């Protein structure tokens, strides 16, 4: 009663049970068979429990035989009779109109002809060691089975004393077969007893096959709620669309069977016990028989709370599982407190549910916790906190209430179900005034405790609550578990709508002001973090030093016999070369040799050996004493060119091999030992036919294989490995720092998963922290060749394009499904909170926020993610972890520039052993188009990074060394704000500069030629910005002007002067050469206010000759030059044409 019509669950009968035994003739006798091992195992359980409790009420008090009879099944209603449970345990199928009698030494089976034939085949295949004889009787409709009933009663009377028969007394069965048996039993005058409880005890403990069936069914139930219930409710709320709860749940029921196929399970093995349940809008019923009402989903309005209860119960291979969750929208504090308390009680109950624990203890634990923390809620607590499950959805024998004295056993299945009903909330909206809370999970009792098989459906309050606002810009859709979403519209909304609307000057000024204020606060917070970081180590940075071996011998006696004082000898065994100096052979280990060169001079061949010397980051072995002198090079001349060629090749090869071995040893030394990979006994998520980067095989050969997710990590299995040690590559979940999933996009031809590791691992002979698994969905080599032949209107071309798009969508779907499944099996970050956040989440590059730049040696597409800026499609990859960045600095920000550079300074530069060099302490992205400036700044602003800008390109190695050297003084003056920030003096100079620009007027007699001539010099004069802070003066550029020759001489003299502390210290000379290109600043319009040296022929007047080109932004710290927004351009070369 109360169970919904069977509906889609008629799939159960397609298994071969009803259709086969209805004698329709559609199935063959060989389609189904009974398993002897299963039958014997179940029989021994029943006889064993019967023998143990023969005199107890559970087994009818001294019954002499047991009889289980089933009648005609009503296909419109799902029931869970004990008779069906016994049949499933014995035969793995439900049988109608069948009688099974368990006598002292005999098991009697009475069934229709086809079932009887299967039973007889079973009896014939039973092991002879099985002590119970099996008698099979075939039904006879001619006499309505009167003779068969008589034979069964004879067997019953011959069992033990033959006085009492155990029956399922409370079970009601329909049909003429059952009615005839009841009549025959009454006429036999045999006494009867109820054995329902005994049968429950016998079937309570499940074997491994049944436990696996429950786990598989639970997986489908969890995925159905995640993907089809919660997602659909969130979509309805986003779209503000009304929908019937009943219709929604019917759709979910249909999708469940599609999910069964997707998970490679048999559709015929799965049935939906009750229609998926959804309750909302103040109408809640926490009975397990509750049904979904045909009313609309309660959509939360602004600030109005809404509560939804979701429940799904499935039966997979006749084993039941169930799960339920409560969703909150705009939850009030009372609601969140009540839910968190209920969740705490749930965890307390789980902790004591162990083998040997009395079931009433679970209820007592819940009540005691409520009494101690919030006793008012006891009146709202449901009376049953769950029950035993298995072949039945609810076994009354094992109900978790205050009276049940039975004990939990290993292998038992429970539904742990805690709920608070009829809670009230003081709000205006009627539908929100009343609510209930339900948490329900399927639990397996293990040896050490309870295992929650539906734990992947998280129940932490932060994972099942959302705040809904009517303003779309501020709305943040929060999902119960972070899943992959390649639609970044919500990310764009989080970044604001400044890109989609025009802003006034006042709004822009206000935004700028707020940005500067926030930047100052972040800079101060950064100083605190720097002080914490620098306290981790003591002393100055030692840099990367290598102690080298100067000789391969301990004494001259070890020299090779062929060594002489006139020849160069190469000893490959000792990795040493012996060279003659003043007639004496002197050994040099190959590690101290930098390189070797050979050239021809006249009639002689000259070989030059260059050595490693101090100043190159190398520390030589000084155990023999200090104050040594070092050889930089040795040169030898000979007329024997052939001999020198051989020596040159030997030294070069030995140096190459030694360097390779040393690199491999250093890489292996960096490897951190990790625990072994624990394989998943069941087949876990798998991604087939993907390639790996870097390739573990030599010569950069593309390596293809399968990526599998196991219990604690990944395994990549190579398909065609060159050797056995390259067949598998393992890395652990806890060694992953960042995991990226990049779907297909217009800028690349690959779909990829990329992992940035915490500790490097060996891939072949390479140590790496980056692993990438990808597929190429387009061959770039074939693209251009076929484009000429393409016809837009050709049907074949249209079909090819359609198939290609379908293939890309399928690949995207495969990668996304794999990533989702991996997210489900990831361990929690905190083992004490199994429902808490995972150790990491997938990060997706936001394609809508793409910008282009040059982080290495080419222009590439860069994508922001949640915590990084990445480029993953081409090699080498580029990843900036924004959590490790201390400050971001925009270079070459000045009027007229079409692009700028972006520098990230990493926090680790303050560590004593940090390398102060590009890539280790700081990174630069070159040539970002100026149109991306606002977009990049907003992205970094969301990451809470201090940001500064200036016109100069700084020498960051020197900046960071000085910062670390003068750390205390600089942080006392404001840290990066002091060095890179915009001070008040600069602002005043900016205003004065603008006034000077407005006072510039050209003489009426001035010609167009003169104007163009002055403009043509701007590109040269714009270079003068960094060196003119102190040496340059207004008097040098008088109003009378200079001719071109005087200006040239004046510029050369200025270049010869000693550069000031800002220009020489931070000017990037390498960038001067690079920027002198068609796209460099030389050919771009000058910044407003920078004035060139006036030509004598020009009639232009200059007022306020000092301009922003002469601002160095002086600093009180030695060697640190200010470089604020209006600082120098960082280039020399005034007057150079």
mmCIF file of N, CA and C in Angstrom, residues 665-741:
data_model
loop_
_atom_site.group_PDB
_atom_site.id
_atom_site.type_symbol
_atom_site.label_atom_id
_atom_site.label_comp_id
_atom_site.label_asym_id
_atom_site.label_seq_id
_atom_site.Cartn_x
_atom_site.Cartn_y
_atom_site.Cartn_z
ATOM 1 N N UNK A 665 71.088 12.457 -12.891
ATOM 2 C CA UNK A 665 71.285 12.247 -11.450
ATOM 3 C C UNK A 665 70.617 13.344 -10.640
ATOM 4 N N UNK A 666 70.745 14.592 -11.107
ATOM 5 C CA UNK A 666 70.082 15.688 -10.383
ATOM 6 C C UNK A 666 68.578 15.530 -10.424
ATOM 7 N N UNK A 667 68.070 15.093 -11.574
ATOM 8 C CA UNK A 667 66.623 14.894 -11.685
ATOM 9 C C UNK A 667 66.145 13.797 -10.749
ATOM 10 N N UNK A 668 66.912 12.704 -10.677
ATOM 11 C CA UNK A 668 66.527 11.604 -9.788
ATOM 12 C C UNK A 668 66.636 12.005 -8.331
ATOM 13 N N UNK A 669 67.566 12.904 -8.015
ATOM 14 C CA UNK A 669 67.717 13.355 -6.633
ATOM 15 C C UNK A 669 66.531 14.211 -6.192
ATOM 16 N N UNK A 670 65.859 14.849 -7.158
ATOM 17 C CA UNK A 670 64.714 15.688 -6.819
ATOM 18 C C UNK A 670 63.446 14.872 -6.581
ATOM 19 N N UNK A 671 63.458 13.610 -6.980
ATOM 20 C CA UNK A 671 62.256 12.794 -6.869
ATOM 21 C C UNK A 671 61.973 12.480 -5.405
ATOM 22 N N UNK A 672 60.724 12.736 -4.998
ATOM 23 C CA UNK A 672 60.290 12.449 -3.638
ATOM 24 C C UNK A 672 59.608 11.082 -3.632
ATOM 25 N N UNK A 673 60.051 10.159 -2.788
ATOM 26 C CA UNK A 673 59.398 8.836 -2.745
ATOM 27 C C UNK A 673 57.920 8.965 -2.398
ATOM 28 N N UNK A 674 57.085 8.187 -3.079
ATOM 29 C CA UNK A 674 55.641 8.252 -2.863
ATOM 30 C C UNK A 674 55.115 6.842 -2.611
ATOM 31 N N UNK A 675 53.948 6.813 -2.013
ATOM 32 C CA UNK A 675 53.328 5.526 -1.738
ATOM 33 C C UNK A 675 52.929 4.845 -3.052
ATOM 34 N N UNK A 676 52.876 3.526 -3.074
ATOM 35 C CA UNK A 676 52.513 2.824 -4.313
ATOM 36 C C UNK A 676 51.055 3.082 -4.692
ATOM 37 N N UNK A 677 50.789 2.944 -5.963
ATOM 38 C CA UNK A 677 49.427 3.116 -6.461
ATOM 39 C C UNK A 677 48.572 1.933 -6.030
ATOM 40 N N UNK A 678 47.396 2.249 -5.465
ATOM 41 C CA UNK A 678 46.447 1.209 -5.075
ATOM 42 C C UNK A 678 45.416 1.061 -6.181
ATOM 43 N N UNK A 679 45.404 -0.083 -6.818
ATOM 44 C CA UNK A 679 44.547 -0.297 -7.971
ATOM 45 C C UNK A 679 43.102 -0.496 -7.540
ATOM 46 N N UNK A 680 42.209 -0.040 -8.393
ATOM 47 C CA UNK A 680 40.783 -0.212 -8.156
ATOM 48 C C UNK A 680 40.374 -1.614 -8.603
ATOM 49 N N UNK A 681 39.850 -2.447 -7.689
ATOM 50 C CA UNK A 681 39.462 -3.810 -8.096
ATOM 51 C C UNK A 681 38.367 -3.796 -9.150
ATOM 52 N N UNK A 682 37.479 -2.815 -9.058
ATOM 53 C CA UNK A 682 36.490 -2.621 -10.112
ATOM 54 C C UNK A 682 37.064 -1.656 -11.136
ATOM 55 N N UNK A 683 36.619 -1.751 -12.321
ATOM 56 C CA UNK A 683 37.161 -0.898 -13.367
ATOM 57 C C UNK A 683 36.744 0.552 -13.114
ATOM 58 N N UNK A 684 37.734 1.408 -12.884
ATOM 59 C CA UNK A 684 37.455 2.812 -12.612
ATOM 60 C C UNK A 684 37.346 3.621 -13.890
ATOM 61 N N UNK A 685 37.265 4.962 -13.762
ATOM 62 C CA UNK A 685 37.199 5.830 -14.948
ATOM 63 C C UNK A 685 38.425 5.635 -15.834
ATOM 64 N N UNK A 686 38.195 5.653 -17.121
ATOM 65 C CA UNK A 686 39.281 5.404 -18.069
ATOM 66 C C UNK A 686 39.123 6.306 -19.285
ATOM 67 N N UNK A 687 40.243 6.842 -19.741
ATOM 68 C CA UNK A 687 40.289 7.673 -20.941
ATOM 69 C C UNK A 687 41.211 6.970 -21.917
ATOM 70 N N UNK A 688 40.642 6.514 -23.028
ATOM 71 C CA UNK A 688 41.383 5.659 -23.947
ATOM 72 C C UNK A 688 41.963 6.452 -25.102
ATOM 73 N N UNK A 689 43.081 5.919 -25.622
ATOM 74 C CA UNK A 689 43.716 6.425 -26.845
ATOM 75 C C UNK A 689 44.077 7.906 -26.726
ATOM 76 N N UNK A 690 44.781 8.259 -25.661
ATOM 77 C CA UNK A 690 45.262 9.625 -25.485
ATOM 78 C C UNK A 690 46.781 9.629 -25.546
ATOM 79 N N UNK A 691 47.335 10.773 -25.877
ATOM 80 C CA UNK A 691 48.785 10.919 -25.934
ATOM 81 C C UNK A 691 49.276 11.639 -24.683
ATOM 82 N N UNK A 692 50.552 11.442 -24.391
ATOM 83 C CA UNK A 692 51.137 12.014 -23.186
ATOM 84 C C UNK A 692 52.268 12.963 -23.555
ATOM 85 N N UNK A 693 52.372 14.043 -22.793
ATOM 86 C CA UNK A 693 53.500 14.969 -22.899
ATOM 87 C C UNK A 693 54.003 15.247 -21.487
ATOM 88 N N UNK A 694 55.318 15.160 -21.252
ATOM 89 C CA UNK A 694 56.367 14.769 -22.185
ATOM 90 C C UNK A 694 56.361 13.267 -22.438
ATOM 91 N N UNK A 695 56.852 12.893 -23.599
ATOM 92 C CA UNK A 695 56.840 11.482 -23.971
ATOM 93 C C UNK A 695 57.895 10.710 -23.193
ATOM 94 N N UNK A 696 57.544 9.561 -22.634
ATOM 95 C CA UNK A 696 58.535 8.755 -21.913
ATOM 96 C C UNK A 696 59.518 8.053 -22.829
ATOM 97 N N UNK A 697 59.253 8.060 -24.130
ATOM 98 C CA UNK A 697 60.113 7.360 -25.066
ATOM 99 C C UNK A 697 61.090 8.328 -25.721
ATOM 100 N N UNK A 698 62.180 7.806 -26.204
ATOM 101 C CA UNK A 698 63.256 8.623 -26.747
ATOM 102 C C UNK A 698 62.844 9.283 -28.054
ATOM 103 N N UNK A 699 63.601 10.321 -28.412
ATOM 104 C CA UNK A 699 63.438 11.039 -29.679
ATOM 105 C C UNK A 699 62.075 11.706 -29.799
ATOM 106 N N UNK A 700 61.512 12.083 -28.655
ATOM 107 C CA UNK A 700 60.236 12.812 -28.628
ATOM 108 C C UNK A 700 59.150 12.100 -29.419
ATOM 109 N N UNK A 701 59.193 10.786 -29.413
ATOM 110 C CA UNK A 701 58.181 10.011 -30.130
ATOM 111 C C UNK A 701 56.835 10.142 -29.441
ATOM 112 N N UNK A 702 55.793 10.404 -30.226
ATOM 113 C CA UNK A 702 54.459 10.534 -29.649
ATOM 114 C C UNK A 702 54.021 9.188 -29.078
ATOM 115 N N UNK A 703 53.630 9.227 -27.826
ATOM 116 C CA UNK A 703 53.277 8.000 -27.109
ATOM 117 C C UNK A 703 51.791 7.991 -26.821
ATOM 118 N N UNK A 704 51.129 6.911 -27.175
ATOM 119 C CA UNK A 704 49.683 6.789 -27.000
ATOM 120 C C UNK A 704 49.387 5.674 -26.011
ATOM 121 N N UNK A 705 48.306 5.863 -25.238
ATOM 122 C CA UNK A 705 47.925 4.855 -24.265
ATOM 123 C C UNK A 705 46.598 5.202 -23.618
ATOM 124 N N UNK A 706 46.332 4.576 -22.466
ATOM 125 C CA UNK A 706 45.081 4.771 -21.731
ATOM 126 C C UNK A 706 45.383 5.351 -20.356
ATOM 127 N N UNK A 707 44.590 6.345 -19.971
ATOM 128 C CA UNK A 707 44.711 6.972 -18.651
ATOM 129 C C UNK A 707 43.603 6.425 -17.758
ATOM 130 N N UNK A 708 43.986 5.838 -16.615
ATOM 131 C CA UNK A 708 43.025 5.226 -15.700
ATOM 132 C C UNK A 708 43.103 5.901 -14.336
ATOM 133 N N UNK A 709 41.952 6.064 -13.697
ATOM 134 C CA UNK A 709 41.887 6.609 -12.342
ATOM 135 C C UNK A 709 41.638 5.474 -11.363
ATOM 136 N N UNK A 710 42.507 5.354 -10.374
ATOM 137 C CA UNK A 710 42.399 4.280 -9.384
ATOM 138 C C UNK A 710 42.095 4.860 -8.003
ATOM 139 N N UNK A 711 42.376 4.116 -6.976
ATOM 140 C CA UNK A 711 41.961 4.501 -5.620
ATOM 141 C C UNK A 711 42.674 5.761 -5.163
ATOM 142 N N UNK A 712 43.995 5.831 -5.345
ATOM 143 C CA UNK A 712 44.755 6.967 -4.831
ATOM 144 C C UNK A 712 45.585 7.677 -5.892
ATOM 145 N N UNK A 713 45.354 7.366 -7.168
ATOM 146 C CA UNK A 713 46.110 8.054 -8.202
ATOM 147 C C UNK A 713 45.760 7.580 -9.597
ATOM 148 N N UNK A 714 46.538 8.090 -10.562
ATOM 149 C CA UNK A 714 46.334 7.776 -11.972
ATOM 150 C C UNK A 714 47.407 6.795 -12.434
ATOM 151 N N UNK A 715 47.047 6.050 -13.480
ATOM 152 C CA UNK A 715 48.013 5.196 -14.166
ATOM 153 C C UNK A 715 47.837 5.385 -15.670
ATOM 154 N N UNK A 716 48.953 5.700 -16.344
ATOM 155 C CA UNK A 716 48.949 5.791 -17.803
ATOM 156 C C UNK A 716 49.641 4.550 -18.345
ATOM 157 N N UNK A 717 48.906 3.757 -19.129
ATOM 158 C CA UNK A 717 49.421 2.516 -19.696
ATOM 159 C C UNK A 717 49.777 2.752 -21.159
ATOM 160 N N UNK A 718 51.054 2.595 -21.482
ATOM 161 C CA UNK A 718 51.544 2.826 -22.841
ATOM 162 C C UNK A 718 51.196 1.628 -23.716
ATOM 163 N N UNK A 719 50.691 1.902 -24.904
ATOM 164 C CA UNK A 719 50.282 0.816 -25.800
ATOM 165 C C UNK A 719 51.486 0.119 -26.433
ATOM 166 N N UNK A 720 52.390 0.901 -26.983
ATOM 167 C CA UNK A 720 53.554 0.316 -27.649
ATOM 168 C C UNK A 720 54.812 0.875 -27.009
ATOM 169 N N UNK A 721 55.209 0.263 -25.914
ATOM 170 C CA UNK A 721 56.366 0.735 -25.168
ATOM 171 C C UNK A 721 57.641 0.130 -25.730
ATOM 172 N N UNK A 722 58.703 0.931 -25.746
ATOM 173 C CA UNK A 722 59.975 0.448 -26.255
ATOM 174 C C UNK A 722 60.616 -0.548 -25.307
ATOM 175 N N UNK A 723 60.317 -0.443 -24.014
ATOM 176 C CA UNK A 723 60.870 -1.377 -23.033
ATOM 177 C C UNK A 723 59.849 -1.569 -21.917
ATOM 178 N N UNK A 724 60.073 -2.566 -21.089
ATOM 179 C CA UNK A 724 59.103 -2.910 -20.048
ATOM 180 C C UNK A 724 58.981 -1.822 -18.994
ATOM 181 N N UNK A 725 60.073 -1.075 -18.722
ATOM 182 C CA UNK A 725 60.012 -0.040 -17.688
ATOM 183 C C UNK A 725 59.262 1.189 -18.156
ATOM 184 N N UNK A 726 58.883 1.260 -19.420
ATOM 185 C CA UNK A 726 58.129 2.411 -19.947
ATOM 186 C C UNK A 726 56.660 2.082 -20.179
ATOM 187 N N UNK A 727 56.218 0.915 -19.742
ATOM 188 C CA UNK A 727 54.845 0.515 -20.037
ATOM 189 C C UNK A 727 53.815 1.256 -19.186
ATOM 190 N N UNK A 728 54.216 1.674 -17.992
ATOM 191 C CA UNK A 728 53.263 2.297 -17.074
ATOM 192 C C UNK A 728 53.884 3.514 -16.427
ATOM 193 N N UNK A 729 53.031 4.511 -16.199
ATOM 194 C CA UNK A 729 53.435 5.720 -15.489
ATOM 195 C C UNK A 729 52.368 6.016 -14.441
ATOM 196 N N UNK A 730 52.764 6.083 -13.162
ATOM 197 C CA UNK A 730 51.833 6.305 -12.056
ATOM 198 C C UNK A 730 52.125 7.648 -11.399
ATOM 199 N N UNK A 731 51.079 8.360 -11.029
ATOM 200 C CA UNK A 731 51.226 9.550 -10.182
ATOM 201 C C UNK A 731 49.967 9.681 -9.326
ATOM 202 N N UNK A 732 50.142 10.206 -8.125
ATOM 203 C CA UNK A 732 49.110 10.177 -7.099
ATOM 204 C C UNK A 732 48.263 11.443 -7.114
ATOM 205 N N UNK A 733 47.032 11.304 -6.608
ATOM 206 C CA UNK A 733 46.140 12.457 -6.505
ATOM 207 C C UNK A 733 46.741 13.539 -5.624
ATOM 208 N N UNK A 734 47.359 13.140 -4.520
ATOM 209 C CA UNK A 734 47.864 14.124 -3.558
ATOM 210 C C UNK A 734 49.146 14.799 -4.033
ATOM 211 N N UNK A 735 49.691 14.368 -5.146
ATOM 212 C CA UNK A 735 50.850 15.041 -5.734
ATOM 213 C C UNK A 735 50.437 16.050 -6.803
ATOM 214 N N UNK A 736 49.146 16.223 -7.012
ATOM 215 C CA UNK A 736 48.655 17.152 -8.032
ATOM 216 C C UNK A 736 48.399 18.511 -7.379
ATOM 217 N N UNK A 737 49.055 19.524 -7.897
ATOM 218 C CA UNK A 737 48.843 20.879 -7.397
ATOM 219 C C UNK A 737 47.721 21.577 -8.150
ATOM 220 N N UNK A 738 47.727 21.463 -9.474
ATOM 221 C CA UNK A 738 46.663 22.031 -10.303
ATOM 222 C C UNK A 738 46.284 21.007 -11.371
ATOM 223 N N UNK A 739 44.988 20.880 -11.621
ATOM 224 C CA UNK A 739 44.480 20.001 -12.678
ATOM 225 C C UNK A 739 43.623 20.834 -13.616
ATOM 226 N N UNK A 740 43.973 20.838 -14.895
ATOM 227 C CA UNK A 740 43.274 21.653 -15.888
ATOM 228 C C UNK A 740 42.580 20.751 -16.905
ATOM 229 N N UNK A 741 41.376 21.148 -17.267
ATOM 230 C CA UNK A 741 40.660 20.499 -18.374
ATOM 231 C C UNK A 741 40.361 21.574 -19.407
#
